[in-house]
Each structure stands twice: as structure tokens, then as C-alpha cells.
Coordinates of C-alpha atoms and ligand atoms in Angstrom, one line a residue:
M235 CA 77.2 158.7 162.2
T236 CA 80.8 158.7 161.4
R237 CA 83.2 156.3 163.0
Q238 CA 84.8 159.2 164.8
A239 CA 81.5 160.4 166.3
L240 CA 80.8 156.8 167.5
L241 CA 84.2 156.7 169.1
F242 CA 83.6 160.0 170.7
L243 CA 80.3 158.8 172.1
F244 CA 82.0 155.7 173.4
Y245 CA 84.5 157.8 175.3
V246 CA 81.8 160.0 176.7
V247 CA 79.8 157.0 178.0
L248 CA 83.0 155.4 179.3
F249 CA 83.8 158.7 181.2
L250 CA 80.3 158.9 182.7
V251 CA 80.3 155.3 183.8
S252 CA 83.8 155.5 185.3
S253 CA 83.0 158.8 187.1
C254 CA 80.2 157.0 188.9
V255 CA 82.6 154.7 190.7
E256 CA 85.6 157.0 190.9
S257 CA 85.8 159.4 193.8
E258 CA 84.8 163.0 193.1
Y259 CA 86.0 166.4 194.2
K260 CA 85.0 167.0 197.7
V261 CA 84.4 170.3 199.3
Y262 CA 85.0 170.4 203.0
N263 CA 83.0 172.9 205.0
T264 CA 85.5 174.5 207.3
S265 CA 83.7 177.8 207.7
Q266 CA 82.2 176.8 211.1
G267 CA 82.6 179.5 213.8
I268 CA 81.7 179.3 217.4
V269 CA 78.4 177.6 218.3
P270 CA 76.9 178.7 221.6
G271 CA 75.7 175.9 223.8
K272 CA 78.0 173.3 222.2
L273 CA 81.5 172.2 223.3
N274 CA 83.7 174.2 220.9
V275 CA 87.0 172.7 220.0
H276 CA 89.4 175.4 218.9
L277 CA 92.0 173.9 216.5
V278 CA 95.0 176.1 216.8
A279 CA 97.5 175.2 214.1
H280 CA 101.0 176.1 215.3
T281 CA 104.7 175.1 215.1
H282 CA 107.2 175.5 217.8
D283 CA 110.6 176.5 216.2
D284 CA 113.4 176.8 218.6
V285 CA 116.0 179.4 217.6
G286 CA 118.7 176.9 218.4
W287 CA 118.8 173.8 220.6
L288 CA 120.2 170.5 219.1
K289 CA 121.1 172.5 216.0
T290 CA 122.1 176.1 215.6
V291 CA 119.5 178.7 214.6
D292 CA 121.0 178.7 211.1
Q293 CA 121.0 174.9 210.8
Y294 CA 117.3 174.9 211.8
Y295 CA 116.5 177.6 209.3
V296 CA 118.0 176.0 206.2
G297 CA 117.4 172.4 207.4
S298 CA 121.0 171.3 207.3
N299 CA 122.5 168.6 209.6
N300 CA 119.2 166.7 209.6
S301 CA 121.0 163.7 211.1
I302 CA 120.9 165.6 214.3
Q303 CA 117.2 166.5 214.0
G304 CA 115.0 166.6 210.9
A305 CA 114.0 170.2 211.0
C306 CA 113.8 173.0 208.4
V307 CA 112.0 176.2 209.2
Q308 CA 112.3 177.3 205.5
N309 CA 110.1 174.3 204.5
I310 CA 107.6 175.3 207.1
L311 CA 107.2 178.9 206.0
D312 CA 107.3 178.0 202.3
S313 CA 104.6 175.3 202.5
L314 CA 102.4 177.3 204.9
I315 CA 101.5 180.1 202.5
P316 CA 100.0 177.9 199.7
A317 CA 98.3 175.9 202.4
L318 CA 96.6 178.9 203.8
L319 CA 95.7 180.3 200.4
A320 CA 94.0 177.0 199.5
D321 CA 91.2 177.7 202.1
K322 CA 90.5 181.0 203.6
N323 CA 89.1 179.4 206.8
R324 CA 92.5 177.9 207.6
K325 CA 94.4 179.7 210.2
F326 CA 97.9 179.6 211.6
I327 CA 99.9 181.3 214.2
Y328 CA 103.6 182.1 214.0
V329 CA 105.7 182.8 217.0
E330 CA 109.5 183.1 216.4
Q331 CA 110.6 186.3 214.7
V332 CA 114.2 186.2 215.3
V333 CA 116.7 188.8 214.4
K334 CA 116.7 191.5 211.9
S335 CA 120.0 193.3 211.1
L336 CA 119.2 193.4 207.5
T337 CA 122.5 193.5 205.8
S338 CA 121.5 193.3 202.2
P339 CA 124.4 193.0 199.7
K340 CA 124.1 196.6 198.6
K341 CA 124.0 197.8 202.2
C342 CA 126.9 195.6 203.0
K343 CA 129.0 197.2 200.3
R344 CA 128.2 200.6 201.6
K345 CA 129.1 199.5 205.0
L346 CA 132.4 198.3 203.9
L347 CA 133.1 201.5 202.0
A348 CA 132.2 203.5 205.0
M349 CA 134.5 201.3 207.1
S350 CA 137.4 201.5 204.8
A351 CA 136.9 205.3 204.4
L352 CA 137.1 205.6 208.1
R353 CA 140.1 203.5 208.2
Y354 CA 142.1 205.4 205.6
S355 CA 140.9 209.0 206.2
G356 CA 140.2 208.7 209.9
A357 CA 143.8 207.6 210.2
A358 CA 144.8 205.5 213.1
T359 CA 141.6 206.1 215.0
L360 CA 140.0 202.9 214.2
R361 CA 143.0 200.7 214.8
K362 CA 143.4 202.2 218.2
F363 CA 140.1 201.2 219.6
L364 CA 139.6 198.0 217.6
S365 CA 141.7 195.0 218.2
P366 CA 144.1 194.1 215.4
N367 CA 141.7 191.6 214.1
A368 CA 138.6 193.7 214.4
M369 CA 138.7 195.0 210.8
T370 CA 138.7 191.5 209.6
V371 CA 135.8 190.6 211.7
I372 CA 133.8 193.5 210.4
W373 CA 134.7 192.6 206.9
C374 CA 133.5 189.1 207.6
L375 CA 130.4 190.4 209.2
C376 CA 129.0 191.4 205.9
D377 CA 129.4 188.0 204.5
I378 CA 128.2 186.0 207.3
S379 CA 125.3 188.1 208.4
F380 CA 123.2 186.2 205.9
Q381 CA 123.7 183.0 207.6
L382 CA 124.6 184.3 211.0
V383 CA 122.1 187.0 211.9
I384 CA 119.0 186.9 209.9
A385 CA 116.8 183.9 210.7
F386 CA 113.4 182.4 210.7
F387 CA 110.5 184.6 209.9
Q388 CA 112.3 187.8 209.3
R389 CA 115.0 186.0 207.4
W390 CA 112.4 184.2 205.3
W391 CA 110.5 187.4 204.8
R392 CA 113.5 189.1 203.2
E393 CA 114.0 186.3 200.8
Q394 CA 110.5 186.7 199.4
S395 CA 109.5 188.5 196.3
E396 CA 107.3 191.7 196.5
A397 CA 104.4 189.6 195.3
M398 CA 104.8 187.0 198.0
Q399 CA 105.2 189.7 200.6
Q400 CA 102.0 191.2 199.4
V401 CA 100.3 187.8 199.7
V402 CA 101.6 187.4 203.3
R403 CA 100.5 190.9 204.3
Q404 CA 97.0 189.9 203.0
L405 CA 97.0 186.7 205.1
V406 CA 98.1 188.7 208.2
S407 CA 95.4 191.4 207.7
S408 CA 92.7 188.8 207.1
G409 CA 93.7 187.1 210.3
Q410 CA 94.6 183.8 208.7
L411 CA 98.2 184.2 209.7
E412 CA 98.6 185.7 213.1
F413 CA 101.8 186.7 214.9
I414 CA 101.6 185.9 218.6
N415 CA 104.2 186.4 221.3
G416 CA 106.1 188.3 218.6
G417 CA 109.5 188.5 220.3
M418 CA 112.7 187.6 218.5
S419 CA 112.7 184.4 220.5
M420 CA 110.5 182.7 223.1
H421 CA 112.6 183.9 226.0
D422 CA 113.3 181.9 229.2
E423 CA 111.8 183.4 232.3
A424 CA 114.1 182.2 235.1
V425 CA 117.7 183.1 234.1
T426 CA 117.0 186.1 231.9
H427 CA 117.2 189.7 233.0
Y428 CA 114.0 191.6 232.7
I429 CA 115.6 194.3 230.6
D430 CA 116.8 191.7 228.1
M431 CA 113.3 190.3 227.9
I432 CA 111.9 193.7 227.2
D433 CA 114.5 194.4 224.6
Q434 CA 114.0 191.2 222.7
T435 CA 110.2 191.6 222.8
T436 CA 110.5 195.2 221.6
L437 CA 112.7 194.3 218.7
G438 CA 110.3 191.7 217.4
H439 CA 107.2 193.7 217.9
R440 CA 108.8 196.7 216.2
F441 CA 109.5 194.6 213.1
I442 CA 105.9 193.3 213.0
K443 CA 104.5 196.8 213.5
N444 CA 106.7 198.2 210.7
E445 CA 106.0 195.5 208.2
F446 CA 102.4 194.6 208.9
G447 CA 101.0 197.4 211.0
V448 CA 99.8 195.0 213.7
T449 CA 100.6 194.4 217.3
P450 CA 100.6 190.9 218.8
R451 CA 97.7 190.4 221.2
I452 CA 98.7 187.1 222.8
G453 CA 101.6 185.9 225.0
W454 CA 102.6 182.3 224.0
Q455 CA 105.3 181.0 226.3
I456 CA 104.5 177.4 225.6
D457 CA 107.9 175.8 226.1
P458 CA 110.0 177.7 228.8
F459 CA 110.6 175.6 231.9
G460 CA 108.4 177.3 234.4
H461 CA 107.0 180.8 234.5
S462 CA 107.7 184.0 236.3
A463 CA 105.3 186.5 237.7
V464 CA 107.3 189.1 235.8
Q465 CA 106.1 187.5 232.6
A466 CA 102.5 188.0 233.7
Y467 CA 102.6 191.7 234.6
L468 CA 105.6 193.2 232.9
L469 CA 105.9 191.1 229.7
G470 CA 102.2 190.3 229.6
A471 CA 99.8 192.8 230.9
D472 CA 102.1 195.8 230.4
V473 CA 103.1 194.7 226.9
G474 CA 99.4 195.0 226.1
F475 CA 98.6 191.3 225.7
D476 CA 95.1 190.1 226.3
S477 CA 96.1 186.7 227.4
L478 CA 99.1 184.5 228.1
F479 CA 99.4 180.7 227.4
F480 CA 102.0 178.3 228.5
G481 CA 102.7 174.6 228.6
R482 CA 105.0 173.8 231.5
I483 CA 103.9 173.9 235.1
D484 CA 104.7 171.5 237.9
Y485 CA 103.0 168.2 237.4
Q486 CA 101.3 168.1 240.8
D487 CA 100.1 171.7 240.4
R488 CA 98.7 170.7 237.0
T489 CA 96.8 167.7 238.4
K490 CA 95.4 169.9 241.2
R491 CA 94.4 172.6 238.8
K492 CA 92.7 170.2 236.4
N493 CA 90.6 168.9 239.3
E494 CA 89.8 172.4 240.5
K495 CA 89.3 173.8 237.0
S496 CA 91.9 176.3 237.7
L497 CA 94.3 175.8 234.7
E498 CA 93.0 179.1 233.5
V499 CA 93.3 182.0 235.9
I500 CA 93.5 185.7 236.3
W501 CA 97.2 186.1 237.0
Q502 CA 98.2 189.1 239.1
G503 CA 102.0 189.0 238.8
S504 CA 102.8 192.2 240.7
R505 CA 102.1 192.6 244.4
N506 CA 102.2 196.4 243.8
F507 CA 100.1 196.8 240.8
R508 CA 97.7 193.9 241.4
S509 CA 94.6 194.2 239.4
S510 CA 96.0 197.1 237.3
A511 CA 98.5 194.7 235.8
Q512 CA 96.6 191.4 235.6
I513 CA 96.2 189.1 232.7
F514 CA 94.1 186.1 231.7
A515 CA 96.5 183.2 231.7
G516 CA 96.1 179.6 230.7
A517 CA 98.2 176.5 231.3
F518 CA 97.5 173.7 228.9
P519 CA 96.0 170.5 230.2
K520 CA 99.0 168.4 229.1
N521 CA 101.6 170.0 226.8
Y522 CA 101.6 172.1 223.6
E523 CA 101.0 169.1 221.4
P524 CA 97.7 167.6 220.0
P525 CA 95.6 165.8 222.6
P526 CA 96.0 162.0 223.0
G527 CA 94.1 160.0 220.4
G528 CA 96.2 160.2 217.3
F529 CA 96.1 163.7 215.9
Y530 CA 99.7 164.2 214.6
F531 CA 99.7 164.7 210.8
E532 CA 103.3 165.4 209.8
V533 CA 104.3 163.4 206.7
N534 CA 105.9 160.6 208.8
D535 CA 103.6 160.6 211.7
D536 CA 101.7 157.4 212.4
S537 CA 98.3 158.8 213.5
P538 CA 95.5 157.4 211.3
I539 CA 94.6 159.8 208.6
V540 CA 90.9 160.4 207.8
Q541 CA 90.2 158.1 204.9
D542 CA 86.9 159.3 203.5
D543 CA 86.9 157.7 200.1
I544 CA 84.3 155.0 200.2
N545 CA 85.8 153.3 197.1
L546 CA 89.2 152.7 198.8
F547 CA 90.0 150.3 201.6
D548 CA 90.2 151.4 205.2
Y549 CA 87.4 153.9 205.1
N550 CA 87.4 155.3 208.7
V551 CA 85.4 158.5 208.9
Q552 CA 83.2 157.4 211.8
D553 CA 86.1 156.0 213.8
R554 CA 88.1 159.2 213.5
V555 CA 85.1 161.3 214.3
N556 CA 84.6 159.2 217.4
D557 CA 88.2 159.6 218.3
F558 CA 87.9 163.3 218.0
V559 CA 84.7 163.5 220.1
A560 CA 86.3 161.2 222.7
A561 CA 89.4 163.3 223.0
A562 CA 87.4 166.5 223.3
V563 CA 85.0 165.1 225.9
S564 CA 87.8 163.5 227.9
Q565 CA 89.4 167.0 228.1
V566 CA 86.1 168.3 229.4
N567 CA 85.1 165.9 232.1
R568 CA 87.2 165.3 235.2
D569 CA 84.4 164.4 237.6
G570 CA 82.3 162.0 235.5
Y571 CA 82.9 158.3 235.6
L572 CA 85.3 158.5 232.7
H573 CA 87.7 160.3 234.9
G574 CA 90.1 161.7 232.4
R575 CA 90.4 158.5 230.4
I576 CA 89.5 158.4 226.7
F577 CA 85.8 158.2 226.0
P578 CA 85.2 154.5 225.4
A579 CA 84.7 153.5 221.8
W580 CA 81.9 151.1 222.6
L581 CA 79.5 154.0 223.3
D582 CA 77.6 154.4 220.2
V583 CA 76.4 157.6 218.8
Y584 CA 73.0 157.5 220.5
E585 CA 74.5 156.7 223.9
C586 CA 77.1 159.4 223.4
N587 CA 74.4 162.0 222.7
V588 CA 72.5 161.1 225.8
F589 CA 75.7 161.0 227.8
I590 CA 76.8 164.3 226.6
K591 CA 73.4 165.9 227.2
R592 CA 73.4 164.5 230.7
S593 CA 76.7 165.7 231.9
F594 CA 78.8 167.6 229.4
I595 CA 77.1 170.9 229.0
K596 CA 80.2 172.8 230.0
A597 CA 83.8 172.1 229.7
N598 CA 85.1 171.2 233.2
I599 CA 88.8 171.4 233.0
T600 CA 88.8 174.9 231.5
R601 CA 85.5 176.4 232.5
T602 CA 83.1 177.6 229.7
N603 CA 82.5 175.4 226.7
H604 CA 85.6 176.3 224.9
I605 CA 88.7 174.1 224.7
M606 CA 91.9 174.7 222.7
W607 CA 93.7 172.0 220.8
T608 CA 97.3 172.9 220.1
M609 CA 97.7 171.3 216.7
G610 CA 101.4 171.0 216.2
T611 CA 104.6 170.7 218.1
D612 CA 108.4 171.2 217.5
F613 CA 109.3 172.0 213.9
K614 CA 106.0 170.6 212.5
Y615 CA 104.3 171.8 209.3
Q616 CA 107.3 171.2 207.2
Y617 CA 104.8 170.2 204.6
A618 CA 101.8 172.1 205.9
H619 CA 99.2 170.5 203.6
T620 CA 99.4 167.2 205.5
W621 CA 98.0 168.8 208.7
F622 CA 95.5 171.1 207.0
R623 CA 94.1 168.3 204.8
Q624 CA 93.3 166.2 207.9
M625 CA 92.0 169.1 209.9
D626 CA 89.7 170.1 207.0
K627 CA 88.2 166.6 207.1
L628 CA 87.9 166.5 210.8
I629 CA 86.1 169.8 211.0
H630 CA 83.8 168.8 208.2
Y631 CA 82.8 165.4 209.5
V632 CA 82.9 166.2 213.2
N633 CA 80.4 169.1 212.6
M634 CA 78.2 166.9 210.4
D635 CA 78.2 164.5 213.4
G636 CA 77.3 167.4 215.6
R637 CA 78.2 166.1 219.0
V638 CA 80.9 168.7 219.4
N639 CA 81.8 171.8 217.3
A640 CA 85.2 171.9 215.7
L641 CA 86.6 175.1 214.2
Y642 CA 89.8 176.6 212.9
S643 CA 90.8 179.1 215.5
T644 CA 93.6 181.1 217.0
P645 CA 94.5 182.0 220.6
S646 CA 93.0 185.4 220.0
I647 CA 89.6 183.9 218.9
Y648 CA 89.8 181.6 221.9
T649 CA 90.6 184.4 224.3
D650 CA 87.7 186.5 222.9
A651 CA 85.4 183.5 223.5
K652 CA 86.6 183.2 227.1
Y653 CA 86.0 186.9 227.7
A654 CA 82.6 186.7 226.2
A655 CA 81.6 183.9 228.4
N656 CA 81.8 186.3 231.4
E657 CA 83.0 183.5 233.6
F658 CA 84.5 183.7 237.1
W659 CA 88.2 182.9 237.1
P660 CA 90.4 181.9 240.0
L661 CA 93.2 184.3 241.0
K662 CA 96.9 183.4 240.7
I663 CA 99.7 185.3 242.3
D664 CA 103.4 184.5 242.4
D665 CA 105.5 182.3 240.0
F666 CA 105.1 178.9 238.5
F667 CA 108.6 177.9 239.7
P668 CA 110.3 175.5 240.1
Y669 CA 109.0 173.2 237.4
A670 CA 109.0 169.4 237.7
D671 CA 107.5 167.4 234.9
R672 CA 107.2 164.2 237.0
A673 CA 108.4 162.9 240.4
N674 CA 112.0 163.8 241.1
A675 CA 112.4 165.6 237.8
Y676 CA 113.0 169.2 238.8
W677 CA 114.2 171.5 236.0
T678 CA 116.4 173.5 238.3
G679 CA 119.8 172.6 237.1
Y680 CA 119.5 175.1 234.3
F681 CA 119.3 178.0 236.8
S682 CA 123.1 177.7 237.0
S683 CA 124.4 175.5 234.2
R684 CA 126.8 176.9 231.5
P685 CA 127.7 179.7 233.9
A686 CA 130.3 181.2 231.5
L687 CA 127.6 181.7 228.8
K688 CA 125.3 183.1 231.4
R689 CA 127.9 185.6 232.5
Y690 CA 128.8 186.5 229.0
V691 CA 125.1 187.2 228.2
R692 CA 124.8 189.4 231.3
M693 CA 128.0 191.3 230.5
M694 CA 126.9 191.9 226.9
S695 CA 123.5 193.0 228.1
G696 CA 125.1 195.7 230.3
Y697 CA 127.5 196.7 227.5
Y698 CA 124.6 197.0 225.1
L699 CA 122.7 199.2 227.4
A700 CA 125.6 201.6 227.7
A701 CA 126.5 201.4 224.0
R702 CA 123.0 202.2 222.9
Q703 CA 122.9 205.3 225.0
L704 CA 126.2 206.5 223.6
E705 CA 124.9 205.7 220.1
F706 CA 122.0 207.9 220.8
F707 CA 124.2 210.9 221.7
K708 CA 126.2 210.6 218.5
G709 CA 123.3 209.7 216.3
R710 CA 122.6 206.3 214.9
S711 CA 124.3 205.3 211.8
N712 CA 122.6 202.8 209.5
T713 CA 125.8 202.2 207.5
G714 CA 128.6 202.5 209.9
P715 CA 129.0 200.4 213.0
N716 CA 125.9 200.3 215.1
T717 CA 124.5 198.2 218.0
D718 CA 122.1 196.2 215.9
S719 CA 124.1 193.0 215.7
L720 CA 124.6 193.0 219.4
A721 CA 120.9 193.6 219.9
D722 CA 120.2 190.6 217.7
A723 CA 122.7 188.3 219.3
L724 CA 121.3 189.2 222.7
A725 CA 117.8 188.6 221.5
I726 CA 118.4 185.1 220.5
A727 CA 120.5 184.5 223.6
Q728 CA 117.4 184.9 225.7
H729 CA 115.8 181.9 224.0
H730 CA 114.7 179.1 226.4
D731 CA 117.4 176.8 225.0
A732 CA 120.2 179.5 224.9
V733 CA 121.0 181.4 228.1
T734 CA 119.4 178.5 230.0
G735 CA 122.2 176.2 228.9
T736 CA 120.0 173.4 227.7
E737 CA 121.4 173.4 224.2
K738 CA 124.2 171.3 222.7
Q739 CA 127.8 172.5 223.0
H740 CA 128.2 173.5 219.3
V741 CA 125.0 175.6 219.7
A742 CA 126.2 177.3 222.9
D743 CA 129.4 178.2 220.9
D744 CA 127.3 179.6 218.2
Y745 CA 125.5 182.0 220.6
A746 CA 128.8 183.1 222.0
K747 CA 130.2 183.8 218.6
R748 CA 127.2 185.9 217.7
L749 CA 127.6 187.9 220.9
S750 CA 131.3 188.4 220.2
I751 CA 130.7 189.7 216.7
G752 CA 128.0 192.1 218.1
H753 CA 130.3 193.2 220.9
M754 CA 133.1 194.0 218.5
E755 CA 130.8 196.2 216.4
A756 CA 129.4 197.9 219.5
E757 CA 132.9 198.7 220.7
G758 CA 133.3 200.7 217.5
V759 CA 130.1 202.6 218.3
V760 CA 131.3 203.3 221.9
A761 CA 134.6 204.6 220.8
T762 CA 133.3 207.0 218.1
S763 CA 130.5 208.2 220.3
L764 CA 132.9 209.0 223.2
A765 CA 135.2 210.8 220.8
C766 CA 132.3 212.7 219.4
L767 CA 131.0 213.7 222.9
A768 CA 134.5 214.7 224.0
D769 CA 135.0 216.9 221.0
S770 CA 131.5 218.3 220.9
M771 CA 132.7 221.7 222.0
S772 CA 134.6 222.2 218.7
Y773 CA 132.9 223.1 215.5
D774 CA 131.8 220.0 213.6
G775 CA 133.1 217.9 216.4
C776 CA 131.7 214.6 215.5
N777 CA 133.0 214.5 212.0
R778 CA 136.5 215.5 212.9
A779 CA 136.9 214.0 216.3
T780 CA 140.6 213.8 217.1
L781 CA 140.3 212.0 220.4
K782 CA 140.8 208.3 220.3
F783 CA 139.2 205.9 222.7
Q784 CA 140.0 202.3 223.1
Q785 CA 138.4 199.5 225.1
A786 CA 140.4 198.7 228.2
K787 CA 141.1 195.1 228.7
D788 CA 139.0 193.6 231.4
L789 CA 141.4 193.4 234.3
S790 CA 138.9 191.8 236.7
S791 CA 139.4 188.4 235.2
Ligands
NAG2003 C1 79.0 175.3 206.1 O1 78.7 175.2 207.5 C2 78.1 176.4 207.9 C3 77.9 176.3 209.4 O2 77.3 175.1 209.8 C4 76.8 176.7 207.2 O3 76.2 177.9 207.6 C5 77.1 176.8 205.7 O4 75.9 176.9 205.0 C6 77.9 175.5 205.2 N1 78.3 175.8 203.9 C7 78.1 174.8 203.0 C8 78.6 175.2 201.6 O5 77.6 173.8 203.2
NAG2004 C1 126.8 170.0 210.3 O1 127.1 169.6 209.0 C2 128.3 170.1 208.5 C3 128.4 169.8 207.0 O2 127.8 168.6 206.7 C4 129.4 169.5 209.2 O3 130.7 170.0 208.8 C5 129.3 169.8 210.7 O4 130.3 169.2 211.5 C6 127.9 169.4 211.2 N1 127.7 169.9 212.5 C7 127.4 169.2 213.5 C8 127.3 169.8 214.8 O5 127.3 168.0 213.4
NAG2005 C1 81.2 170.5 235.8 O1 81.4 170.6 237.1 C2 80.2 170.9 237.9 C3 80.6 171.1 239.3 O2 81.6 170.1 239.7 C4 79.2 169.8 237.7 O3 78.0 170.1 238.3 C5 78.9 169.7 236.2 O4 78.0 168.7 235.9 C6 80.2 169.5 235.4 N1 79.9 169.6 234.0 C7 80.4 168.7 233.2 C8 80.1 168.9 231.8 O5 81.0 167.7 233.6
ZN2006 ZN1 111.4 175.2 222.7

């Protein structure tokens, strides 16, 4: 044997020996579906991304001004895709669409050309109905619409390559990535006008339909501060949703409903339409975060991770499995002697089994043996792997343990399971208003706070309605001024931290600025449309309209 061969042999032996003590590649079995007869814990991975609150919608998207709040939506969407691709059983839901108005550079140039053509050939027309600064504003619009108007999913979407878009389409069609709610924003339900809610929902759904060919099935109003019956029938049942979930109901109502197992109901929001416009609706047992017991897995969160490498210190698989089962079981049982407290750790596996067999055949807060864990909260999943890595392990080890069944799920899967259970559900009519999250903490100030912004939103809403109809008569222009940017600005303004007034001052200013820019452009639409209508008798009236219209100053104020 040559010296080299010996050396080679030595390394091979060294490798074999060392691989015995080193950890090896582990495959986590996350393929588990629903298991009948067991308590099924549906892990719903989600992030709640406000389109403006402490930061503006743009600051949230790009992740600037992190001293205010460490939040970057771009990170979330960027890290999500590889995390989903890594395991086809992983699932995620995305909620906030926000605002299209796709002004690509090319289009923008065309728009500018059209505008200047109008200006120079169409003579004084433009100047008459636009304020002296309006031309500048429209010029600016093309530049700032990147930062101003396009945001969150749609914005991210347009930044992706064809290849990446294809990958995302695949994820959507396989059900790994699901759009729920699907409006531009998660609108408030108290201070919004129903027409604005319909408009912003339509805008979002249309985008999803056009790009992905799907229609959202589930309403997901997890953060608005109380809930309106209009949401149940008009923006729920009539939109075509199969269910509607939310987080914030009065704290006393919640306690009562937990005890009566009536967190989940059939909600008949309309006194007129009753059962013809009803929807399965569920309030969460606590909020839209993971259950108590340490299940937050953002990079900096301090929940214990599942340490399953026996060669390293702090191996804790059994502890974490127990935590998981305890949290699941405590969500189930309201009547047992645990009474809503965490399942005591001193109960060993055997006792647990007996215990569970004896009294936990069915989930008692929610009826049926299905419970949903909302795995995420505000602006989480900025590095999506941290969450999925831990959930992979939890699903794997909890199912090996076998006391409860854990699975990657979505609200759609959960809803289907509830329907399949063929259970009787209590009836709910009327609103979930007002909302108090604890004693003497009524969220009613926002009904009237920031009245100027509320009025502005309402005025713009009316103007948009009129402008859109005039736009229809003349024919919509994709290049010239149109009502898109006003539609977009209004859509974000319905967000539960926008028209409500619960945002910071600089964010309120940002919403007003968007409305103002949209308004300016819509005024252009109104003027040309009126001219066109007035001249419609003449041959080729719309192209050579001679009448000039100008927005009157609002004399009422
Ligand atoms: C994973 O779990 C499922 C359900 O328990 C089982 O049917 C399947 O065989 C498992 N797969 C592997 C690779 O162990
Ligand atoms: C956000 O950051 C920019 C640039 O760092 C700064 O000019 C601006 O004042 C910040 N905005 C707020 C509201 O703090
Ligand atoms: C659920 O509630 C019913 C009625 O209160 C009770 O008989 C049953 O044992 C409970 N099941 C569990 C799992 O606690
Ligand atoms: Zn929110």
C-alpha cells in the first residue's frame, strides 16, 4: 500500500468515526393531515402587516426608520418564498395587497408625453381646470409613485423576475401560499363607509384574480377594533367568503363565549337577508398571536427553540412537546379542573394520556376537535426560516408523541374541517361593538378622532364615485389621467390604522398626501370627461373638445 492510500484510509476512518458522534441530517415529517378522533392543532403561519401605523406604508415596505419600529415587509416576502420552497408541506397566508397603480418607468414616460402633448396642443384647457401647481404635481407623480403608491404584496410582486413570479404562482396554485381577505388593506369596520369597503376589497380581489386566477375564500379581519354586522353579510357572505375570522371582541363577551363555546358562530348580519346572507364566523380565544407557552420564533424572540440535537447541551424535545400539548389542551378544556390554566408540567406522559382519554375527546372552546393557532403577529417572518424551522420540529415531535395532532394548515383547511364536522353552531346577530379589551378600556375614541382626516376621506370617497362615472362616459385612459391613484389612496385610507386616526401624525399626513395627489389627477379626469360629454354632439367631440371645465373652489368651508 502506498503512503497516499494509507492516508486516504485514515481519513475515511476518521470521517466514519466522527460521523457517529456528529449530528446527522434530519428529515422532519411535516406531511401530517387531519386525524379524525384526535385533537387537531392547525398551525396557521401568518404575518400582520399594517399599511401604515407607527410608520408610513412605504417605511414599512422598505424597512426604513427602524428606530420607530423594526419592520420591513420586503424582508418578509423575500424570505418567505425560499422557506416555502424548502418544504412543500409548509403553508402561509398573506393578507395585505395594497395598491396597484402600476406606473412602470416606460408607462410613466408615456404618461408624461401624453400630458405635455395635451398641454401644448390642447392649449389652455389643462391650465384652466388644473391649479397652477397641478402640472408639477402630475410630473412628480411619475417619480414618486414607486415609493408612494405601490406597496406590499403588489409592490413586491412587480419587483420580481418572471422566474420568481412563476415560482410564486406555483406556490399559490398548490395552496402553499394563500391569499385571504384579499383587500388592499384590512379595513376598519366602524368609521368606514360601506362603499369604500366594497371598493377597496374589489380592487384587491381583482388583482389576485388577474394575476393568479383565484378568489380569496376567507375573511380575516384580525385586528380591527370591533366588528360590524355589515362585515358579516355584505363584506363576508355576499363577497363569497366561506368564513370570517377576527381577533378583537369585548373582553367580557369573549369570556362568556369561551365558557359557552360560542366563539365560533353562524353570523346573520342582516335582519332582512338573515340566513341567505349568513357566514361561519370565529373570534379567536385570545388574540391573533401564538398561544401562551412560548411559541414566538422571530430571530430575537425569547421563546425556547426546539433543541433536538442530543450531542449539544440543552436538549429539550420532550419539554417543548409537553408545552405544545399543554397549550393545545388548555385551549380545549374550560370545564375541567385545569380551568383554562396551562396543563401542569408535572403530569407525565402516561397520566396525560389517561387524562386526555377521560375528558378531552372534543375541543370545548371551539366545538369539534379542531383548534387554530395563529402562528405569527405584527410584521413577523422577516426571516421566515426561524418560524418554519421550529414548526417543522414541533409538528414532527408532537405527532411522534401522539397525544395531539399538529399540522400545517390555513384558515381554508380549518374552515373545511369545521364544515365537515357537521356541528351545531350558535347564532349571532348584530355587531361586535363597542370593543373593550379590559375594564374601562373602551376603544370608542377612534369613532371621532382626527375628524379632519375622516372628513377628507369621506369627501374624496364621494368625489371618486362621481369621477369614476364620468370617466366611464369618456372612456378610461390608461396613459392619461385616470382615477387609479385616487382609488389606491382611498383603499389604504380604509386601513384600521388610517381613517380610524390611530396612526402617528406623520402617517396621517402621508395618507392625506396620497389622497391629495389622487384628487388632483381625478380632477383632470372630471374636467376632460365633462368637456367630452358637453361636446358629444359634434363630430369627434371628445378629441377636440373646446369647452373647458374647472373645479370650483369649495365655498362651504
Ligand atoms: C409521515 O407521517 C405520515 C402521517 O403520519 C405517514 O403517513 C408518513 O409515512 C410519514 N412519512 C415518513 C417519511 O415517515
Ligand atoms: C425617517 O427617516 C428619515 C431618514 O432617516 C428621516 O429624515 C425622517 O425624519 C424619519 N421619519 C420619522 C417620522 O422619524
Ligand atoms: C365538553 O363539554 C361537554 C359539556 O359541557 C362535556 O360533557 C365534555 O366532557 C367536554 N369535553 C371536553 C373535552 O372537555
Ligand atoms: Zn393592524
